[in-house]
Amino acid sequence: MTENYKAPFVTDEYEKGGIPCVIVSGCGSFSLHKTFDCGQAFRFDPCGDENTFSGVAFGKKITFSDKGEGKLEIIGSTREEYEKIWKSYLSLDVDYDEIDRFIVDAMPCERDRNEMTAAVNSGHGIRILRQEPFETLISFIVSQNNNIPRIKKIISALCEKYGENGAFPTAKALVEAGEDGIFELKTGFRAGYIYDAARKVLDGEVVLDDVAACDDYDKCTEMLCSIKGVGPKVSSCVLLFGFNKTEAFPIDVWMKRSLENHYPNGFDVERLGKYAGIAQQYMFYHERWNNSESTKK
DNA sequence: TGCCAGGGCGCCG
DNA sequence: CGGCGCCATGGC
């Protein structure tokens, strides 16, 4: 199906003040800006303009810069690290153009195809990141009944206070911080949830590697939902962004609006199969940016 | 001041 | 099961 897809590749490798850099060419429709501004990652911020995003992932400080014409500069990565970490992290090994066509074709009627085309065009270039499971789990627990700027603030505080050298805190570090230590960082009623998640991961009551290895989506949901504060929405986000289970279809307030406003005849997620999560991300982005009083930042 | 934010829990019928 | 109040916090 995607055998004709040509993945981006490293075309240059150099140093900037002792920091290793690479240029990745052939990134096609990839949009750095949309990918880091669609509410899936909370540790990246624009640097100067919207063509450069800087943040931390896998414990590494990293900067991505869109140089135009399908060229992506990665500051803080060698060629080997690109191949091992960032290519997968950014999902640059996936043929999204093919998926976009599939998503539109999956709609049952012309009016729904038109609606979905609008969402796909709006979100065109977004890539589902492959983020670290534990970080994603805690981040989306923090996200509940919260807004994106404040989620970012809380996560940043967690990393500063309980992480090693800017990395996201380990389960052990959060358990040692205790519920009180977590509450101190303005996490509010979520402090107990975060603590429960960290404790269960540390004790092995929830094994994230088992979730990653499990092909039964409902079983994955069941494992994550055994954590206090993790329900259908949080677990689906964690499975989508932290485990690359792209059949996940998180429904939050924006998605409810999207479904109510644009798909009055109902919406059959099953038709989207394993690409439901990607369609969801387009719909979310479209609804949030085009059909709201654009209150963000 | 009141409402809302990438919700879920506990309780009630 | 489905509905509803509540949970901290900050921005508007």
PDB file of N, CA and C in Angstrom, chain A residues 92-167:
ATOM      1  N   LEU A  92       8.217  10.375  10.601  1.00  0.00           N
ATOM      2  CA  LEU A  92       8.614  10.717   9.240  1.00  0.00           C
ATOM      3  C   LEU A  92       8.745   9.476   8.353  1.00  0.00           C
ATOM      4  N   ASP A  93       8.581   8.314   8.974  1.00  0.00           N
ATOM      5  CA  ASP A  93       8.653   7.065   8.221  1.00  0.00           C
ATOM      6  C   ASP A  93       7.271   6.598   7.759  1.00  0.00           C
ATOM      7  N   VAL A  94       6.280   7.453   7.936  1.00  0.00           N
ATOM      8  CA  VAL A  94       4.905   7.069   7.589  1.00  0.00           C
ATOM      9  C   VAL A  94       4.389   7.914   6.428  1.00  0.00           C
ATOM     10  N   ASP A  95       3.688   7.260   5.517  1.00  0.00           N
ATOM     11  CA  ASP A  95       3.143   7.946   4.334  1.00  0.00           C
ATOM     12  C   ASP A  95       1.781   8.567   4.669  1.00  0.00           C
ATOM     13  N   TYR A  96       1.796   9.800   5.088  1.00  0.00           N
ATOM     14  CA  TYR A  96       0.547  10.453   5.494  1.00  0.00           C
ATOM     15  C   TYR A  96      -0.333  10.838   4.307  1.00  0.00           C
ATOM     16  N   ASP A  97       0.257  11.084   3.170  1.00  0.00           N
ATOM     17  CA  ASP A  97      -0.580  11.438   2.014  1.00  0.00           C
ATOM     18  C   ASP A  97      -1.532  10.296   1.675  1.00  0.00           C
ATOM     19  N   GLU A  98      -1.003   9.102   1.782  1.00  0.00           N
ATOM     20  CA  GLU A  98      -1.815   7.907   1.553  1.00  0.00           C
ATOM     21  C   GLU A  98      -2.943   7.807   2.594  1.00  0.00           C
ATOM     22  N   ILE A  99      -2.583   8.062   3.848  1.00  0.00           N
ATOM     23  CA  ILE A  99      -3.566   7.991   4.934  1.00  0.00           C
ATOM     24  C   ILE A  99      -4.646   9.056   4.752  1.00  0.00           C
ATOM     25  N   ASP A 100      -4.244  10.250   4.331  1.00  0.00           N
ATOM     26  CA  ASP A 100      -5.215  11.328   4.132  1.00  0.00           C
ATOM     27  C   ASP A 100      -6.280  10.919   3.118  1.00  0.00           C
ATOM     28  N   ARG A 101      -5.849  10.283   2.049  1.00  0.00           N
ATOM     29  CA  ARG A 101      -6.813   9.833   1.036  1.00  0.00           C
ATOM     30  C   ARG A 101      -7.738   8.771   1.606  1.00  0.00           C
ATOM     31  N   PHE A 102      -7.158   7.862   2.378  1.00  0.00           N
ATOM     32  CA  PHE A 102      -7.954   6.795   2.991  1.00  0.00           C
ATOM     33  C   PHE A 102      -9.050   7.373   3.876  1.00  0.00           C
ATOM     34  N   ILE A 103      -8.671   8.375   4.657  1.00  0.00           N
ATOM     35  CA  ILE A 103      -9.611   8.960   5.615  1.00  0.00           C
ATOM     36  C   ILE A 103     -10.805   9.591   4.907  1.00  0.00           C
ATOM     37  N   VAL A 104     -10.533  10.327   3.856  1.00  0.00           N
ATOM     38  CA  VAL A 104     -11.630  10.963   3.117  1.00  0.00           C
ATOM     39  C   VAL A 104     -12.510   9.900   2.459  1.00  0.00           C
ATOM     40  N   ASP A 105     -11.859   8.906   1.858  1.00  0.00           N
ATOM     41  CA  ASP A 105     -12.615   7.849   1.171  1.00  0.00           C
ATOM     42  C   ASP A 105     -13.442   7.007   2.137  1.00  0.00           C
ATOM     43  N   ALA A 106     -13.066   7.007   3.399  1.00  0.00           N
ATOM     44  CA  ALA A 106     -13.780   6.186   4.378  1.00  0.00           C
ATOM     45  C   ALA A 106     -15.136   6.773   4.753  1.00  0.00           C
ATOM     46  N   MET A 107     -15.360   8.042   4.403  1.00  0.00           N
ATOM     47  CA  MET A 107     -16.635   8.659   4.755  1.00  0.00           C
ATOM     48  C   MET A 107     -17.754   8.074   3.898  1.00  0.00           C
ATOM     49  N   PRO A 108     -18.924   7.899   4.497  1.00  0.00           N
ATOM     50  CA  PRO A 108     -19.993   7.145   3.836  1.00  0.00           C
ATOM     51  C   PRO A 108     -20.774   7.912   2.773  1.00  0.00           C
ATOM     52  N   CYS A 109     -20.693   9.235   2.769  1.00  0.00           N
ATOM     53  CA  CYS A 109     -21.485   9.973   1.794  1.00  0.00           C
ATOM     54  C   CYS A 109     -20.747  11.247   1.404  1.00  0.00           C
ATOM     55  N   GLU A 110     -21.245  11.883   0.366  1.00  0.00           N
ATOM     56  CA  GLU A 110     -20.540  13.033  -0.181  1.00  0.00           C
ATOM     57  C   GLU A 110     -20.434  14.193   0.804  1.00  0.00           C
ATOM     58  N   ARG A 111     -21.515  14.448   1.512  1.00  0.00           N
ATOM     59  CA  ARG A 111     -21.459  15.588   2.429  1.00  0.00           C
ATOM     60  C   ARG A 111     -20.419  15.357   3.538  1.00  0.00           C
ATOM     61  N   ASP A 112     -20.324  14.122   4.015  1.00  0.00           N
ATOM     62  CA  ASP A 112     -19.325  13.801   5.030  1.00  0.00           C
ATOM     63  C   ASP A 112     -17.913  13.831   4.432  1.00  0.00           C
ATOM     64  N   ARG A 113     -17.806  13.416   3.172  1.00  0.00           N
ATOM     65  CA  ARG A 113     -16.493  13.494   2.518  1.00  0.00           C
ATOM     66  C   ARG A 113     -16.046  14.947   2.406  1.00  0.00           C
ATOM     67  N   ASN A 114     -16.998  15.824   2.106  1.00  0.00           N
ATOM     68  CA  ASN A 114     -16.651  17.247   2.015  1.00  0.00           C
ATOM     69  C   ASN A 114     -16.212  17.807   3.364  1.00  0.00           C
ATOM     70  N   GLU A 115     -16.941  17.433   4.400  1.00  0.00           N
ATOM     71  CA  GLU A 115     -16.569  17.888   5.740  1.00  0.00           C
ATOM     72  C   GLU A 115     -15.176  17.381   6.116  1.00  0.00           C
ATOM     73  N   MET A 116     -14.956  16.099   5.830  1.00  0.00           N
ATOM     74  CA  MET A 116     -13.664  15.513   6.211  1.00  0.00           C
ATOM     75  C   MET A 116     -12.535  16.092   5.366  1.00  0.00           C
ATOM     76  N   THR A 117     -12.835  16.399   4.120  1.00  0.00           N
ATOM     77  CA  THR A 117     -11.817  17.029   3.276  1.00  0.00           C
ATOM     78  C   THR A 117     -11.383  18.362   3.871  1.00  0.00           C
ATOM     79  N   ALA A 118     -12.337  19.104   4.381  1.00  0.00           N
ATOM     80  CA  ALA A 118     -12.013  20.396   5.007  1.00  0.00           C
ATOM     81  C   ALA A 118     -11.107  20.193   6.220  1.00  0.00           C
ATOM     82  N   ALA A 119     -11.433  19.184   7.025  1.00  0.00           N
ATOM     83  CA  ALA A 119     -10.615  18.920   8.216  1.00  0.00           C
ATOM     84  C   ALA A 119      -9.219  18.445   7.827  1.00  0.00           C
ATOM     85  N   VAL A 120      -9.151  17.575   6.838  1.00  0.00           N
ATOM     86  CA  VAL A 120      -7.857  17.042   6.389  1.00  0.00           C
ATOM     87  C   VAL A 120      -7.002  18.175   5.817  1.00  0.00           C
ATOM     88  N   ASN A 121      -7.612  19.039   5.027  1.00  0.00           N
ATOM     89  CA  ASN A 121      -6.851  20.170   4.484  1.00  0.00           C
ATOM     90  C   ASN A 121      -6.354  21.076   5.594  1.00  0.00           C
ATOM     91  N   SER A 122      -7.207  21.285   6.568  1.00  0.00           N
ATOM     92  CA  SER A 122      -6.844  22.150   7.693  1.00  0.00           C
ATOM     93  C   SER A 122      -5.661  21.582   8.479  1.00  0.00           C
ATOM     94  N   GLY A 123      -5.710  20.287   8.732  1.00  0.00           N
ATOM     95  CA  GLY A 123      -4.669  19.667   9.557  1.00  0.00           C
ATOM     96  C   GLY A 123      -3.536  19.046   8.755  1.00  0.00           C
ATOM     97  N   HIS A 124      -3.588  19.220   7.445  1.00  0.00           N
ATOM     98  CA  HIS A 124      -2.590  18.613   6.562  1.00  0.00           C
ATOM     99  C   HIS A 124      -1.166  18.928   7.028  1.00  0.00           C
ATOM    100  N   GLY A 125      -0.358  17.899   7.225  1.00  0.00           N
ATOM    101  CA  GLY A 125       1.016  18.117   7.677  1.00  0.00           C
ATOM    102  C   GLY A 125       1.246  17.711   9.128  1.00  0.00           C
ATOM    103  N   ILE A 126       0.144  17.540   9.873  1.00  0.00           N
ATOM    104  CA  ILE A 126       0.289  17.072  11.249  1.00  0.00           C
ATOM    105  C   ILE A 126       0.808  15.638  11.247  1.00  0.00           C
ATOM    106  N   ARG A 127       1.722  15.346  12.124  1.00  0.00           N
ATOM    107  CA  ARG A 127       2.172  13.973  12.331  1.00  0.00           C
ATOM    108  C   ARG A 127       1.863  13.581  13.773  1.00  0.00           C
ATOM    109  N   ILE A 128       1.376  12.361  13.958  1.00  0.00           N
ATOM    110  CA  ILE A 128       1.186  11.846  15.307  1.00  0.00           C
ATOM    111  C   ILE A 128       2.560  11.482  15.849  1.00  0.00           C
ATOM    112  N   LEU A 129       2.967  12.156  16.902  1.00  0.00           N
ATOM    113  CA  LEU A 129       4.277  11.884  17.491  1.00  0.00           C
ATOM    114  C   LEU A 129       4.268  10.545  18.221  1.00  0.00           C
ATOM    115  N   ARG A 130       5.431   9.910  18.278  1.00  0.00           N
ATOM    116  CA  ARG A 130       5.556   8.699  19.097  1.00  0.00           C
ATOM    117  C   ARG A 130       6.286   9.097  20.373  1.00  0.00           C
ATOM    118  N   GLN A 131       5.487   9.490  21.344  1.00  0.00           N
ATOM    119  CA  GLN A 131       6.071  10.018  22.572  1.00  0.00           C
ATOM    120  C   GLN A 131       6.285   8.910  23.590  1.00  0.00           C
ATOM    121  N   GLU A 132       7.007   9.250  24.644  1.00  0.00           N
ATOM    122  CA  GLU A 132       7.307   8.263  25.671  1.00  0.00           C
ATOM    123  C   GLU A 132       6.052   7.948  26.482  1.00  0.00           C
ATOM    124  N   PRO A 133       5.794   6.647  26.687  1.00  0.00           N
ATOM    125  CA  PRO A 133       4.549   6.232  27.333  1.00  0.00           C
ATOM    126  C   PRO A 133       4.300   6.857  28.712  1.00  0.00           C
ATOM    127  N   PHE A 134       5.274   6.792  29.587  1.00  0.00           N
ATOM    128  CA  PHE A 134       5.018   7.291  30.949  1.00  0.00           C
ATOM    129  C   PHE A 134       4.771   8.794  30.948  1.00  0.00           C
ATOM    130  N   GLU A 135       5.579   9.516  30.198  1.00  0.00           N
ATOM    131  CA  GLU A 135       5.379  10.965  30.091  1.00  0.00           C
ATOM    132  C   GLU A 135       3.992  11.290  29.531  1.00  0.00           C
ATOM    133  N   THR A 136       3.583  10.533  28.535  1.00  0.00           N
ATOM    134  CA  THR A 136       2.278  10.766  27.920  1.00  0.00           C
ATOM    135  C   THR A 136       1.155  10.468  28.899  1.00  0.00           C
ATOM    136  N   LEU A 137       1.324   9.389  29.642  1.00  0.00           N
ATOM    137  CA  LEU A 137       0.317   9.019  30.650  1.00  0.00           C
ATOM    138  C   LEU A 137       0.119  10.145  31.663  1.00  0.00           C
ATOM    139  N   ILE A 138       1.199  10.595  32.252  1.00  0.00           N
ATOM    140  CA  ILE A 138       1.096  11.650  33.271  1.00  0.00           C
ATOM    141  C   ILE A 138       0.585  12.953  32.647  1.00  0.00           C
ATOM    142  N   SER A 139       1.069  13.260  31.455  1.00  0.00           N
ATOM    143  CA  SER A 139       0.678  14.518  30.808  1.00  0.00           C
ATOM    144  C   SER A 139      -0.816  14.583  30.555  1.00  0.00           C
ATOM    145  N   PHE A 140      -1.400  13.469  30.135  1.00  0.00           N
ATOM    146  CA  PHE A 140      -2.826  13.520  29.825  1.00  0.00           C
ATOM    147  C   PHE A 140      -3.694  13.351  31.068  1.00  0.00           C
ATOM    148  N   ILE A 141      -3.119  12.869  32.153  1.00  0.00           N
ATOM    149  CA  ILE A 141      -3.831  12.963  33.424  1.00  0.00           C
ATOM    150  C   ILE A 141      -3.894  14.439  33.832  1.00  0.00           C
ATOM    151  N   VAL A 142      -2.785  15.129  33.645  1.00  0.00           N
ATOM    152  CA  VAL A 142      -2.752  16.566  33.947  1.00  0.00           C
ATOM    153  C   VAL A 142      -3.746  17.330  33.064  1.00  0.00           C
ATOM    154  N   SER A 143      -3.976  16.816  31.867  1.00  0.00           N
ATOM    155  CA  SER A 143      -4.789  17.556  30.898  1.00  0.00           C
ATOM    156  C   SER A 143      -6.271  17.612  31.260  1.00  0.00           C
ATOM    157  N   GLN A 144      -6.712  16.730  32.149  1.00  0.00           N
ATOM    158  CA  GLN A 144      -8.156  16.638  32.346  1.00  0.00           C
ATOM    159  C   GLN A 144      -8.747  17.890  32.981  1.00  0.00           C
ATOM    160  N   ASN A 145      -9.833  18.347  32.375  1.00  0.00           N
ATOM    161  CA  ASN A 145     -10.517  19.581  32.795  1.00  0.00           C
ATOM    162  C   ASN A 145      -9.528  20.730  32.943  1.00  0.00           C
ATOM    163  N   ASN A 146      -8.694  20.903  31.950  1.00  0.00           N
ATOM    164  CA  ASN A 146      -7.598  21.868  32.009  1.00  0.00           C
ATOM    165  C   ASN A 146      -7.394  22.442  30.616  1.00  0.00           C
ATOM    166  N   ASN A 147      -6.652  23.520  30.515  1.00  0.00           N
ATOM    167  CA  ASN A 147      -6.367  24.086  29.187  1.00  0.00           C
ATOM    168  C   ASN A 147      -4.884  23.978  28.864  1.00  0.00           C
ATOM    169  N   ILE A 148      -4.587  24.033  27.576  1.00  0.00           N
ATOM    170  CA  ILE A 148      -3.246  23.691  27.117  1.00  0.00           C
ATOM    171  C   ILE A 148      -2.135  24.552  27.731  1.00  0.00           C
ATOM    172  N   PRO A 149      -2.292  25.864  27.818  1.00  0.00           N
ATOM    173  CA  PRO A 149      -1.208  26.654  28.437  1.00  0.00           C
ATOM    174  C   PRO A 149      -0.918  26.229  29.876  1.00  0.00           C
ATOM    175  N   ARG A 150      -1.997  25.928  30.628  1.00  0.00           N
ATOM    176  CA  ARG A 150      -1.764  25.561  32.013  1.00  0.00           C
ATOM    177  C   ARG A 150      -1.218  24.142  32.139  1.00  0.00           C
ATOM    178  N   ILE A 151      -1.624  23.262  31.237  1.00  0.00           N
ATOM    179  CA  ILE A 151      -1.059  21.911  31.211  1.00  0.00           C
ATOM    180  C   ILE A 151       0.453  22.012  31.016  1.00  0.00           C
ATOM    181  N   LYS A 152       0.859  22.842  30.067  1.00  0.00           N
ATOM    182  CA  LYS A 152       2.292  22.997  29.790  1.00  0.00           C
ATOM    183  C   LYS A 152       3.038  23.545  31.005  1.00  0.00           C
ATOM    184  N   LYS A 153       2.400  24.483  31.684  1.00  0.00           N
ATOM    185  CA  LYS A 153       3.040  25.080  32.854  1.00  0.00           C
ATOM    186  C   LYS A 153       3.264  24.043  33.951  1.00  0.00           C
ATOM    187  N   ILE A 154       2.241  23.222  34.189  1.00  0.00           N
ATOM    188  CA  ILE A 154       2.341  22.211  35.239  1.00  0.00           C
ATOM    189  C   ILE A 154       3.398  21.162  34.888  1.00  0.00           C
ATOM    190  N   ILE A 155       3.393  20.716  33.629  1.00  0.00           N
ATOM    191  CA  ILE A 155       4.362  19.695  33.218  1.00  0.00           C
ATOM    192  C   ILE A 155       5.790  20.233  33.313  1.00  0.00           C
ATOM    193  N   SER A 156       5.939  21.471  32.919  1.00  0.00           N
ATOM    194  CA  SER A 156       7.248  22.096  33.037  1.00  0.00           C
ATOM    195  C   SER A 156       7.717  22.132  34.494  1.00  0.00           C
ATOM    196  N   ALA A 157       6.793  22.448  35.390  1.00  0.00           N
ATOM    197  CA  ALA A 157       7.138  22.481  36.812  1.00  0.00           C
ATOM    198  C   ALA A 157       7.502  21.099  37.326  1.00  0.00           C
ATOM    199  N   LEU A 158       6.759  20.086  36.891  1.00  0.00           N
ATOM    200  CA  LEU A 158       7.069  18.708  37.294  1.00  0.00           C
ATOM    201  C   LEU A 158       8.474  18.318  36.865  1.00  0.00           C
ATOM    202  N   CYS A 159       8.841  18.689  35.637  1.00  0.00           N
ATOM    203  CA  CYS A 159      10.168  18.327  35.118  1.00  0.00           C
ATOM    204  C   CYS A 159      11.267  19.057  35.870  1.00  0.00           C
ATOM    205  N   GLU A 160      11.030  20.329  36.120  1.00  0.00           N
ATOM    206  CA  GLU A 160      12.050  21.109  36.815  1.00  0.00           C
ATOM    207  C   GLU A 160      12.282  20.601  38.224  1.00  0.00           C
ATOM    208  N   LYS A 161      11.170  20.289  38.885  1.00  0.00           N
ATOM    209  CA  LYS A 161      11.273  19.926  40.296  1.00  0.00           C
ATOM    210  C   LYS A 161      11.696  18.472  40.503  1.00  0.00           C
ATOM    211  N   TYR A 162      11.154  17.573  39.703  1.00  0.00           N
ATOM    212  CA  TYR A 162      11.366  16.150  39.964  1.00  0.00           C
ATOM    213  C   TYR A 162      12.078  15.384  38.849  1.00  0.00           C
ATOM    214  N   GLY A 163      12.449  16.081  37.789  1.00  0.00           N
ATOM    215  CA  GLY A 163      13.152  15.410  36.692  1.00  0.00           C
ATOM    216  C   GLY A 163      14.655  15.567  36.821  1.00  0.00           C
ATOM    217  N   GLU A 164      15.391  14.667  36.173  1.00  0.00           N
ATOM    218  CA  GLU A 164      16.855  14.728  36.170  1.00  0.00           C
ATOM    219  C   GLU A 164      17.326  15.516  34.959  1.00  0.00           C
ATOM    220  N   ASN A 165      17.997  16.609  35.191  1.00  0.00           N
ATOM    221  CA  ASN A 165      18.559  17.392  34.084  1.00  0.00           C
ATOM    222  C   ASN A 165      17.533  17.748  33.018  1.00  0.00           C
ATOM    223  N   GLY A 166      16.334  18.131  33.456  1.00  0.00           N
ATOM    224  CA  GLY A 166      15.325  18.562  32.495  1.00  0.00           C
ATOM    225  C   GLY A 166      14.501  17.444  31.899  1.00  0.00           C
ATOM    226  N   ALA A 167      14.859  16.188  32.204  1.00  0.00           N
ATOM    227  CA  ALA A 167      14.072  15.068  31.688  1.00  0.00           C
ATOM    228  C   ALA A 167      12.736  14.986  32.416  1.00  0.00           C
TER     229      ALA A 167
END
